[in-house]
Coordinates of C-alpha atoms in Angstrom, one line a residue:
X2 CA -0.1 -0.1 -0.1
X3 CA 3.1 2.3 0.8
X4 CA 4.6 1.6 -2.4
X5 CA 1.2 1.9 -5.2
X6 CA 0.9 5.1 -6.9
X7 CA -3.2 4.4 -7.6
X8 CA -3.6 5.0 -4.1
X9 CA -5.2 8.2 -2.7
X10 CA -5.0 10.0 -5.5
X11 CA -5.2 7.0 -8.0
X12 CA -2.1 8.0 -10.3
X13 CA -1.6 4.7 -12.3
X14 CA -4.4 2.1 -12.5
X15 CA -2.7 -0.3 -14.6
X16 CA -3.3 -3.4 -12.7
X17 CA -7.2 -2.7 -12.3
X18 CA -6.8 -1.9 -16.9
X19 CA -5.1 -5.7 -16.6
X20 CA -7.0 -7.8 -14.0
X21 CA -9.5 -10.0 -15.7
X22 CA -11.1 -10.3 -12.6
X23 CA -12.5 -6.3 -12.1
X24 CA -11.4 -7.5 -8.4
X25 CA -8.8 -4.3 -7.9
X26 CA -11.2 -1.5 -6.5
X27 CA -9.6 2.2 -5.7
X28 CA -12.9 3.1 -3.9
X29 CA -13.2 0.6 -1.5
X30 CA -12.1 1.1 1.9
X31 CA -11.3 -0.6 5.3
X32 CA -13.6 -2.1 7.3
X33 CA -14.5 -4.2 10.5
X34 CA -16.7 -7.8 9.8
X35 CA -18.2 -9.4 12.4
X36 CA -19.1 -13.2 12.8
X37 CA -20.7 -15.4 15.3
X38 CA -18.3 -18.7 14.8
X39 CA -18.2 -21.9 16.4
X40 CA -15.5 -22.8 15.7
X41 CA -11.6 -21.9 14.1
X42 CA -9.0 -23.1 12.0
X43 CA -5.9 -21.5 12.2
X44 CA -4.1 -21.3 8.9
X45 CA -2.3 -18.7 8.6
X46 CA 0.6 -19.8 6.8
X47 CA 4.9 -19.1 6.8
X48 CA 7.1 -16.7 6.4
X49 CA 10.6 -17.0 4.5
X50 CA 13.9 -16.0 6.1
X51 CA 15.6 -13.3 5.2
X52 CA 19.1 -14.3 4.3
X53 CA 20.5 -10.6 4.6
X54 CA 22.1 -11.6 7.9
X55 CA 24.4 -14.6 6.2
X56 CA 26.0 -12.0 4.1
X57 CA 29.1 -14.9 4.1
X58 CA 26.8 -15.8 1.3
X59 CA 26.8 -12.7 -1.0
X60 CA 23.2 -12.3 -1.2
X61 CA 23.2 -7.9 -0.5
X62 CA 26.6 -7.4 -2.4
X63 CA 26.4 -10.4 -5.4
X64 CA 22.7 -10.0 -7.9
X65 CA 23.5 -13.6 -9.4
X66 CA 22.5 -15.0 -5.8
X67 CA 19.2 -15.7 -5.3
X68 CA 16.5 -17.2 -2.6
X69 CA 15.1 -20.5 -3.3
X70 CA 11.6 -18.0 -3.8
X71 CA 13.2 -16.1 -6.7
X72 CA 14.4 -18.9 -8.0
X73 CA 10.8 -20.0 -8.4
X74 CA 9.6 -16.4 -9.8
X75 CA 12.3 -16.9 -12.5
X76 CA 11.7 -20.2 -13.7
X77 CA 7.7 -19.6 -13.5
X78 CA 5.8 -19.5 -16.8
X79 CA 4.4 -16.5 -15.2
X80 CA 7.7 -14.7 -13.6
X81 CA 9.3 -11.5 -14.7
X82 CA 10.8 -13.6 -17.4
X83 CA 8.0 -14.8 -18.5
X84 CA 9.3 -18.5 -17.9
X85 CA 12.9 -18.1 -19.6
X86 CA 15.7 -18.3 -16.5
X87 CA 18.4 -15.8 -17.1
X88 CA 21.0 -14.4 -14.4
X89 CA 19.3 -10.9 -13.1
X90 CA 22.8 -8.7 -13.6
X91 CA 22.6 -9.8 -17.6
X92 CA 20.1 -11.9 -18.1
X93 CA 22.1 -14.2 -19.6
X94 CA 21.1 -18.2 -18.7
X95 CA 23.4 -19.2 -16.4
X96 CA 25.0 -23.1 -17.3
X97 CA 26.7 -23.7 -14.2
X98 CA 24.3 -23.5 -10.9
X99 CA 24.7 -24.5 -7.2
X100 CA 22.1 -24.6 -4.6
X101 CA 23.3 -23.4 -1.2
X102 CA 21.4 -26.0 1.7
X103 CA 20.0 -24.7 5.3
X104 CA 20.1 -20.9 4.5
X105 CA 18.1 -19.7 7.7
X106 CA 17.4 -23.2 9.1
X107 CA 19.6 -26.0 11.1
X108 CA 21.9 -23.5 12.8
X109 CA 21.7 -22.0 16.6
X110 CA 23.8 -19.2 16.0
X111 CA 22.8 -17.3 12.4
X112 CA 18.6 -17.9 11.6
X113 CA 16.8 -21.0 13.0
X114 CA 17.6 -23.8 15.4
X115 CA 15.4 -25.9 13.3
X116 CA 15.0 -27.9 10.3
X117 CA 12.9 -26.6 7.6
X118 CA 11.5 -29.5 6.3
X119 CA 10.6 -28.9 2.4
X120 CA 14.6 -27.3 1.5
X121 CA 15.7 -30.4 0.6
X122 CA 13.0 -31.6 -1.6
X123 CA 12.6 -28.4 -2.7
X124 CA 16.2 -27.8 -3.7
X125 CA 16.0 -31.8 -6.0
X126 CA 12.5 -30.6 -7.6
X127 CA 14.7 -27.3 -8.8
X128 CA 17.5 -29.7 -10.5
X129 CA 15.0 -31.9 -12.0
X130 CA 12.9 -28.9 -13.6
X131 CA 16.3 -27.7 -15.7
X132 CA 17.4 -30.7 -16.4
X133 CA 13.9 -31.2 -17.7
X134 CA 13.9 -28.2 -19.8
X135 CA 17.9 -26.9 -19.5
X136 CA 20.0 -30.4 -19.8
X137 CA 23.0 -29.3 -20.6
X138 CA 23.2 -27.0 -17.0
X139 CA 25.2 -28.7 -15.1
X140 CA 24.1 -28.2 -10.7
X141 CA 26.0 -28.4 -7.4
X142 CA 24.1 -28.9 -4.2
X143 CA 26.3 -28.2 -0.8
X144 CA 24.5 -29.7 1.5
X145 CA 24.8 -30.7 5.1
X146 CA 22.0 -34.3 5.0
X147 CA 19.5 -34.3 2.2
X148 CA 15.9 -35.5 4.1
X149 CA 14.2 -37.3 1.6
X150 CA 12.2 -39.1 4.0
X151 CA 8.9 -38.8 2.5
X152 CA 6.7 -41.3 0.4
X153 CA 8.8 -41.1 -3.3
X154 CA 11.1 -38.7 -2.4
X155 CA 14.2 -41.1 -2.8
X156 CA 13.3 -42.3 -5.6
X157 CA 13.2 -37.9 -6.7
X158 CA 16.8 -37.9 -5.0
X159 CA 18.6 -40.7 -6.8
X160 CA 17.1 -39.3 -10.3
X161 CA 18.6 -36.1 -9.8
X162 CA 21.5 -37.9 -9.3
X163 CA 20.9 -39.9 -12.1
X164 CA 20.1 -36.4 -14.1
X165 CA 24.1 -35.1 -13.6
X166 CA 23.2 -32.8 -10.3
X167 CA 26.3 -33.7 -7.9
X168 CA 26.2 -33.7 -4.4
X169 CA 29.0 -32.5 -2.2
X170 CA 28.4 -32.7 1.7
X171 CA 29.7 -29.3 3.6
X172 CA 28.6 -26.1 4.0
X173 CA 30.7 -23.0 1.5
X174 CA 32.3 -20.9 3.7
X175 CA 32.5 -18.0 1.3
X176 CA 31.6 -16.7 -2.1
X177 CA 33.5 -14.2 -3.9
X178 CA 32.2 -12.7 -7.6
X179 CA 34.3 -11.8 -10.7
X180 CA 32.8 -7.9 -10.9
X181 CA 33.8 -7.7 -14.3
X182 CA 31.7 -11.3 -15.8
X183 CA 29.5 -11.7 -12.7
X184 CA 31.1 -15.7 -12.1
X185 CA 30.8 -17.1 -8.3
X186 CA 33.8 -19.0 -7.0
X187 CA 32.8 -21.0 -3.9
X188 CA 35.0 -22.0 -1.4
X189 CA 34.1 -25.3 0.5
X190 CA 35.5 -28.5 2.3
X191 CA 34.1 -31.4 0.5
X192 CA 33.7 -33.4 4.2
X193 CA 33.3 -36.7 2.6
X194 CA 36.6 -36.7 0.7
X195 CA 37.8 -34.5 3.0
X196 CA 39.2 -32.6 0.6
X197 CA 38.9 -28.0 0.0
X198 CA 37.3 -27.4 -3.2
X199 CA 36.6 -24.3 -5.4
X200 CA 33.7 -23.9 -7.9
X201 CA 33.3 -21.3 -10.6
X202 CA 29.8 -21.4 -11.0
X203 CA 26.8 -18.9 -13.0
X204 CA 24.8 -18.6 -10.1
X205 CA 24.0 -19.6 -6.8
X206 CA 20.5 -20.4 -5.3
X207 CA 20.1 -19.8 -1.4
X208 CA 17.9 -22.7 -0.1
X209 CA 16.5 -19.9 2.5
X210 CA 14.4 -22.0 5.8
X211 CA 10.5 -21.1 6.7
X212 CA 9.4 -19.2 10.2
X213 CA 6.9 -19.0 11.9
X214 CA 4.7 -15.8 10.6
X215 CA 5.0 -12.8 11.5
X216 CA 1.6 -11.6 13.0
X217 CA 1.4 -15.2 15.2
X218 CA 1.9 -12.8 18.1
X219 CA -1.6 -10.6 17.6
X220 CA -3.1 -14.2 16.8
X221 CA -1.5 -16.4 19.3
X222 CA -3.1 -12.8 22.1
X223 CA -6.4 -12.8 20.2
X224 CA -6.8 -16.8 20.8
X225 CA -5.4 -17.5 23.9
X226 CA -2.7 -20.5 21.8
X227 CA 0.6 -21.3 23.0
X228 CA 4.1 -21.5 21.3
X229 CA 6.5 -23.6 20.9
X230 CA 10.4 -22.6 21.4
X231 CA 10.4 -22.5 17.6
X232 CA 7.7 -20.2 18.0
X233 CA 5.5 -21.9 16.1
X234 CA 1.9 -23.1 17.1
X235 CA 1.6 -25.8 20.7
X236 CA -1.2 -28.4 19.5
X237 CA -3.2 -29.7 22.6
X238 CA -1.4 -33.4 22.5
X239 CA 1.3 -34.1 19.4
X240 CA -0.1 -37.6 19.0
X241 CA -3.4 -37.9 20.2
X242 CA -4.8 -34.3 19.2
X243 CA -2.2 -33.0 16.4
X244 CA -5.1 -30.6 14.8
X245 CA -6.3 -29.3 18.1
X246 CA -5.0 -26.3 19.9
X247 CA -5.1 -26.3 23.8
X248 CA -8.0 -23.6 23.8
X249 CA -11.0 -25.7 22.9
X250 CA -13.1 -24.8 19.5
X251 CA -9.4 -23.7 18.1
X252 CA -8.1 -25.7 15.5
X253 CA -4.6 -26.2 13.0
X254 CA -4.0 -26.3 10.0
X255 CA -0.4 -26.0 7.8
X256 CA 2.9 -24.7 8.5
X257 CA 1.6 -22.8 11.8
X258 CA 1.7 -25.5 13.7
X259 CA 5.1 -26.8 12.7
X260 CA 7.2 -27.1 8.9
X261 CA 5.4 -29.2 6.5
X262 CA 5.0 -29.7 2.9
X263 CA 1.6 -29.2 0.8
X264 CA 0.5 -33.7 1.6
X265 CA 1.1 -32.7 4.9
X266 CA -0.7 -29.6 5.5
X267 CA -3.6 -31.1 3.0
X268 CA -3.8 -34.4 5.8
X269 CA -3.8 -31.6 8.2
X270 CA -6.4 -29.4 6.9
X271 CA -8.9 -32.0 6.0
X272 CA -8.3 -33.4 9.9
X273 CA -8.7 -30.0 11.5
X274 CA -11.8 -29.6 8.7
X275 CA -13.0 -32.9 10.3
X276 CA -12.6 -32.0 13.6
X277 CA -14.9 -28.7 13.1
X278 CA -17.7 -31.2 11.6
X279 CA -17.8 -33.3 14.2
X280 CA -18.3 -29.8 16.8
X281 CA -20.3 -28.1 14.7
X282 CA -22.9 -31.1 14.7
X283 CA -22.5 -32.0 18.6
X284 CA -25.3 -30.0 19.0
X285 CA -24.2 -30.0 22.6
X286 CA -20.6 -30.4 23.7
X287 CA -18.5 -32.7 26.1
X288 CA -15.6 -31.8 28.6
X289 CA -14.0 -34.0 31.5
X290 CA -15.4 -33.7 34.5
X291 CA -12.2 -31.3 36.0
X292 CA -13.6 -28.0 35.5
X293 CA -13.0 -25.7 38.5
X294 CA -15.7 -25.2 40.8
X295 CA -16.2 -21.8 42.8
X296 CA -17.9 -22.0 46.5
X297 CA -19.9 -18.7 46.1
X298 CA -19.9 -18.3 50.2
X299 CA -16.0 -18.7 50.7
X300 CA -14.9 -16.8 47.5
X301 CA -13.9 -13.0 49.0
X302 CA -14.4 -11.3 45.2
X303 CA -11.0 -11.2 45.5
X304 CA -10.3 -11.6 41.1
X305 CA -7.1 -13.6 42.2
X306 CA -8.1 -16.6 40.0
X307 CA -9.7 -14.7 37.3
X308 CA -6.1 -13.0 36.2
X309 CA -4.3 -16.6 36.4
X310 CA -6.8 -18.7 34.2
X311 CA -4.7 -19.5 31.1
X312 CA -8.0 -19.9 28.8
X313 CA -10.2 -16.0 30.3
X314 CA -12.6 -19.3 32.4
X315 CA -13.1 -17.1 35.1
X316 CA -15.2 -14.0 34.8
X317 CA -15.0 -11.7 37.3
X318 CA -15.9 -8.1 37.7
X319 CA -14.9 -5.7 41.4
X320 CA -17.1 -6.4 44.2
X321 CA -18.5 -9.6 42.3
X322 CA -18.4 -13.4 43.1
X323 CA -16.4 -15.0 40.5
X324 CA -17.8 -17.5 37.6
X325 CA -16.4 -20.4 35.7
X326 CA -17.6 -20.9 32.1
X327 CA -17.0 -24.5 32.3
X328 CA -17.9 -25.1 28.2
X329 CA -14.1 -22.9 28.3
X330 CA -11.8 -24.5 31.5
X331 CA -9.7 -27.0 30.3
X332 CA -9.1 -27.8 33.8
X333 CA -5.0 -26.8 34.9
X334 CA -6.4 -26.1 38.5
X335 CA -4.2 -22.7 38.3
X336 CA -6.8 -21.2 40.0
X337 CA -7.2 -23.2 42.5
X338 CA -4.1 -23.4 43.4
X339 CA -3.8 -19.9 43.7
X340 CA -6.8 -19.2 45.5
X341 CA -5.9 -18.8 49.4
X342 CA -9.0 -18.6 50.7
X343 CA -10.1 -22.5 49.5
X344 CA -12.9 -20.9 47.1
X345 CA -12.2 -23.3 44.0
X346 CA -12.3 -26.8 44.2
X347 CA -10.8 -28.9 41.2
X348 CA -13.2 -31.9 40.3
X349 CA -12.0 -35.2 40.6
X350 CA -8.9 -33.4 41.6
X351 CA -9.6 -31.7 45.2
X352 CA -7.3 -30.6 47.7
X353 CA -8.7 -32.8 50.4
X354 CA -8.1 -35.8 47.9
X355 CA -4.3 -34.4 47.3
X356 CA -3.8 -33.8 51.6
X357 CA -5.0 -37.3 51.6
X358 CA -2.5 -39.0 49.2
X359 CA 0.4 -37.1 50.2
X360 CA -0.6 -38.1 54.6
X361 CA -1.1 -42.1 53.2
X362 CA 2.6 -41.7 50.9
X363 CA 4.3 -40.2 53.6
X364 CA 2.7 -42.1 56.7
X365 CA 5.3 -44.6 57.1
X366 CA 8.9 -44.5 56.6
X367 CA 9.2 -40.9 55.1
X368 CA 12.5 -41.1 55.5
X369 CA 13.3 -43.6 53.0
X370 CA 11.1 -41.9 50.0
X371 CA 11.4 -39.0 48.0
X372 CA 7.7 -37.4 46.9
X373 CA 7.0 -36.0 43.8
X374 CA 4.4 -34.5 42.1
X375 CA 4.6 -35.0 38.2
X376 CA 2.0 -32.6 35.4
X377 CA -0.9 -35.3 33.9
X378 CA 0.4 -34.7 29.7
X379 CA 4.5 -34.0 29.5
X380 CA 6.3 -35.7 33.7
X381 CA 4.0 -38.2 34.5
X382 CA 4.5 -39.6 30.9
X383 CA 8.2 -39.5 31.2
X384 CA 8.1 -41.7 33.5
X385 CA 5.7 -44.1 31.8
X386 CA 8.4 -44.1 29.3
X387 CA 10.8 -44.6 31.2
X388 CA 9.0 -47.4 32.8
X389 CA 8.2 -49.0 29.1
X390 CA 11.8 -48.4 27.2
X391 CA 12.8 -50.1 30.8
X392 CA 15.5 -47.8 32.3
X393 CA 16.6 -48.1 35.4
X394 CA 16.0 -45.7 38.3
X395 CA 15.7 -45.4 42.0
X396 CA 12.2 -46.9 43.2
X397 CA 12.4 -44.2 45.9
X398 CA 10.1 -42.2 44.3
X399 CA 6.3 -41.3 45.1
X400 CA 4.8 -40.1 42.3
X401 CA 1.2 -37.6 42.6
X402 CA -0.6 -37.4 39.2
X403 CA -1.8 -33.8 38.5
X404 CA -3.3 -31.9 35.5
X405 CA -0.5 -29.2 35.3
X406 CA 2.4 -28.6 37.5
X407 CA 0.2 -25.5 38.2
X408 CA -1.8 -27.9 40.3
X409 CA 0.3 -28.0 43.2
X410 CA 0.0 -25.4 45.6
X411 CA 2.3 -24.0 48.2
X412 CA 0.6 -26.1 51.1
X413 CA 1.0 -29.1 48.7
X414 CA 4.4 -29.0 48.8
X415 CA 4.2 -27.5 53.0
X416 CA 2.2 -30.9 53.5
X417 CA 4.6 -32.7 52.0
X418 CA 7.4 -31.3 54.1
X419 CA 5.5 -31.9 57.7
X420 CA 4.5 -35.4 56.5
X421 CA 8.6 -36.0 56.7
X422 CA 9.4 -35.9 52.8
X423 CA 13.8 -35.3 53.1
X424 CA 12.8 -34.0 49.5
X425 CA 10.2 -32.2 47.1
X426 CA 10.1 -32.6 43.4
X427 CA 7.9 -30.5 41.2
X428 CA 7.5 -31.8 37.9
X429 CA 6.0 -30.5 34.6
X430 CA 6.0 -29.5 30.7
X431 CA 9.0 -27.6 29.6
X432 CA 8.5 -24.1 30.4
X433 CA 7.6 -22.9 26.8
X434 CA 5.9 -26.5 25.8
X435 CA 3.4 -25.9 28.5
X436 CA 0.1 -28.0 27.7
X437 CA -2.4 -25.2 29.6
X438 CA -0.5 -22.4 27.4
X439 CA 1.2 -20.6 29.9
X440 CA -0.5 -22.0 33.4
X441 CA 3.4 -23.7 34.2
X442 CA 4.1 -19.8 34.7
X443 CA 2.9 -20.1 38.1
X444 CA 4.2 -23.2 39.3
X445 CA 7.8 -21.3 38.9
X446 CA 6.2 -18.1 40.9
X447 CA 4.7 -21.0 43.9
X448 CA 8.3 -22.6 44.0
X449 CA 10.0 -19.4 44.2
X450 CA 8.3 -18.4 46.8
X451 CA 8.1 -21.4 48.9
X452 CA 11.9 -22.2 48.3
X453 CA 11.7 -18.0 50.5
X454 CA 9.4 -19.9 53.3
X455 CA 12.3 -22.4 53.7
X456 CA 15.2 -20.7 53.4
X457 CA 13.6 -17.9 56.7
X458 CA 12.1 -20.9 57.9
X459 CA 15.6 -22.3 58.5
X460 CA 15.0 -25.3 56.0
X461 CA 17.3 -25.8 53.0
X462 CA 15.6 -24.6 49.7
X463 CA 17.5 -27.3 47.7
X464 CA 15.4 -30.3 49.6
X465 CA 12.6 -28.9 46.8
X466 CA 13.3 -29.3 43.0
X467 CA 11.8 -27.9 40.1
X468 CA 12.1 -29.6 36.9
X469 CA 11.0 -29.6 33.3
X470 CA 10.4 -33.3 32.0
X471 CA 9.0 -33.9 28.7
X472 CA 6.9 -37.1 27.9
X473 CA 9.0 -37.8 25.4
X474 CA 12.0 -37.3 28.4
X475 CA 12.3 -41.7 29.8
X476 CA 15.7 -40.8 29.8
X477 CA 15.6 -37.4 31.7
X478 CA 13.0 -38.1 34.2
X479 CA 15.3 -41.7 34.9
X480 CA 18.4 -39.2 35.4
X481 CA 16.4 -37.2 37.6
X482 CA 14.9 -39.6 39.9
X483 CA 18.9 -40.6 40.3
X484 CA 19.5 -36.3 41.8
X485 CA 16.5 -36.8 43.7
X486 CA 17.8 -39.8 45.1
X487 CA 21.7 -38.0 46.1
X488 CA 19.8 -35.4 47.2
X489 CA 17.4 -37.8 49.7
X490 CA 20.7 -39.4 51.4
X491 CA 22.1 -36.2 52.6
X492 CA 18.6 -35.4 54.3
X493 CA 19.6 -36.8 58.1
X494 CA 15.9 -37.8 60.6
X495 CA 16.9 -34.7 62.8
X496 CA 16.8 -32.1 60.3
X497 CA 13.1 -34.0 59.0
X498 CA 12.0 -33.3 62.0
X499 CA 13.6 -29.8 63.0
X500 CA 11.3 -29.2 59.0
X501 CA 8.3 -30.2 60.6
X502 CA 8.6 -28.3 63.8
X503 CA 9.7 -25.0 61.0
X504 CA 6.8 -25.1 58.8
X505 CA 4.0 -26.1 61.4
X506 CA 1.1 -24.3 59.7
X507 CA 1.0 -21.2 62.9
X508 CA -3.1 -20.3 64.0
X509 CA -4.4 -17.5 62.6
X510 CA -5.1 -14.5 64.9
X511 CA -8.9 -14.2 64.4
X512 CA -9.0 -17.9 65.3
X513 CA -7.1 -17.1 68.2
X514 CA -7.8 -14.1 70.0
X515 CA -11.8 -15.8 69.6
X516 CA -9.9 -19.4 71.2
X517 CA -9.1 -16.7 73.8
X518 CA -11.9 -14.8 74.4
X519 CA -14.3 -18.7 74.7
X520 CA -11.0 -19.2 77.4
X521 CA -12.1 -15.7 79.3
X522 CA -13.1 -16.5 82.5
X523 CA -16.7 -14.6 82.3
X524 CA -18.0 -11.3 83.9

């Protein structure tokens, strides 16, 4: 819009003249459209990595260094050269073309650490296009690894080799240009042979990776979505709910969830449409019986619960009793742990049930046990993975399952120490990968508070540990259990008894005053 000459006032208008669909209206204006919907599919696509920061390849300095996207436009029949493949510098057809892989991908220092999935096969396709249209072209591909894992992809890779494309295992160190001819010279170490090679080329194509869409943060805020450490949207469960967002009624399709090719995007779009159809045709939705319930008599109208709910499922106005929108509540329990007045209970995961588990587990020989709170989706599943994988770790641990680590309140941790636990572990999803969007951020805040309380009471804070374990990290769970066992061995019986006394709950002032008044002699 900033560069268009045909907008306010119309000084050009050539695009409108050639548009066969009459889709261009210079008098049109922006407007807000409001729609009532029952479900949302997020399919906001992707953005392409800008290789400007990797200027060792000369993208900003040499005219004949282009990106893979620019290559697609040059060779396309509808492109700026009508499908005639030419060099940008002199419009001559290049005879020697080099492709550099993983530009902006698989590099934790510059670009992104993840694999962009499509780059290898995109380059292989490009070499086959060149071999088909220009058989005399010499193609060289510089790569780290060729990842051709899809159906018939390996066949394409082998066909590319048969057509004469040379694959050199190694990424170039730098590129030099002859200013008179525009010829590019690449220096690269061939890691297969161990030789240092120099290649003279007419054109270099940078196979750029993909990045999450730039407007993802706005969408994430609007729909209360969580993101992975790579910046893509995170699904509710990678195996059981691969197209569902943690927010009910929201589904994913395409690149916004993770890098994928067209086939995978189409499959995911079909799955998302199927999930939406099932939801809209149901008439009524079923929810798990783990939602929160507010005791209106105990509620102090403070609104803390509404502030910590990652789904906005608690409606509260100043001076009013909070209310739960059960259709939006996911049952993480964050609100129950945050409420200091006992006004919120989680169905089937009540405070009384947790306290009973803690007291029962530690009723006998607590000094021999490691007490562990584990979130249902990750660390508890990680414990299962360790067992399934037959990974050995100490049998001293006792695991109590919570839906989220944010369900663990300060009182639960302190109760475990009062019951004689030598060490207590709070574990959950990785900090950026919480299945309840960002609930485990409250876990960190609560554990920090308990650490401060332990230190003030003269109890070693390191007896309380916080660890992030994913569902696939059975090995890490076992490692953490071994570390916890080492901590347990350092705790003496005298220290446990001291902790019991130091953390005894103090009677509230109001109750103490009432008791004192009741005991006072009449008159």
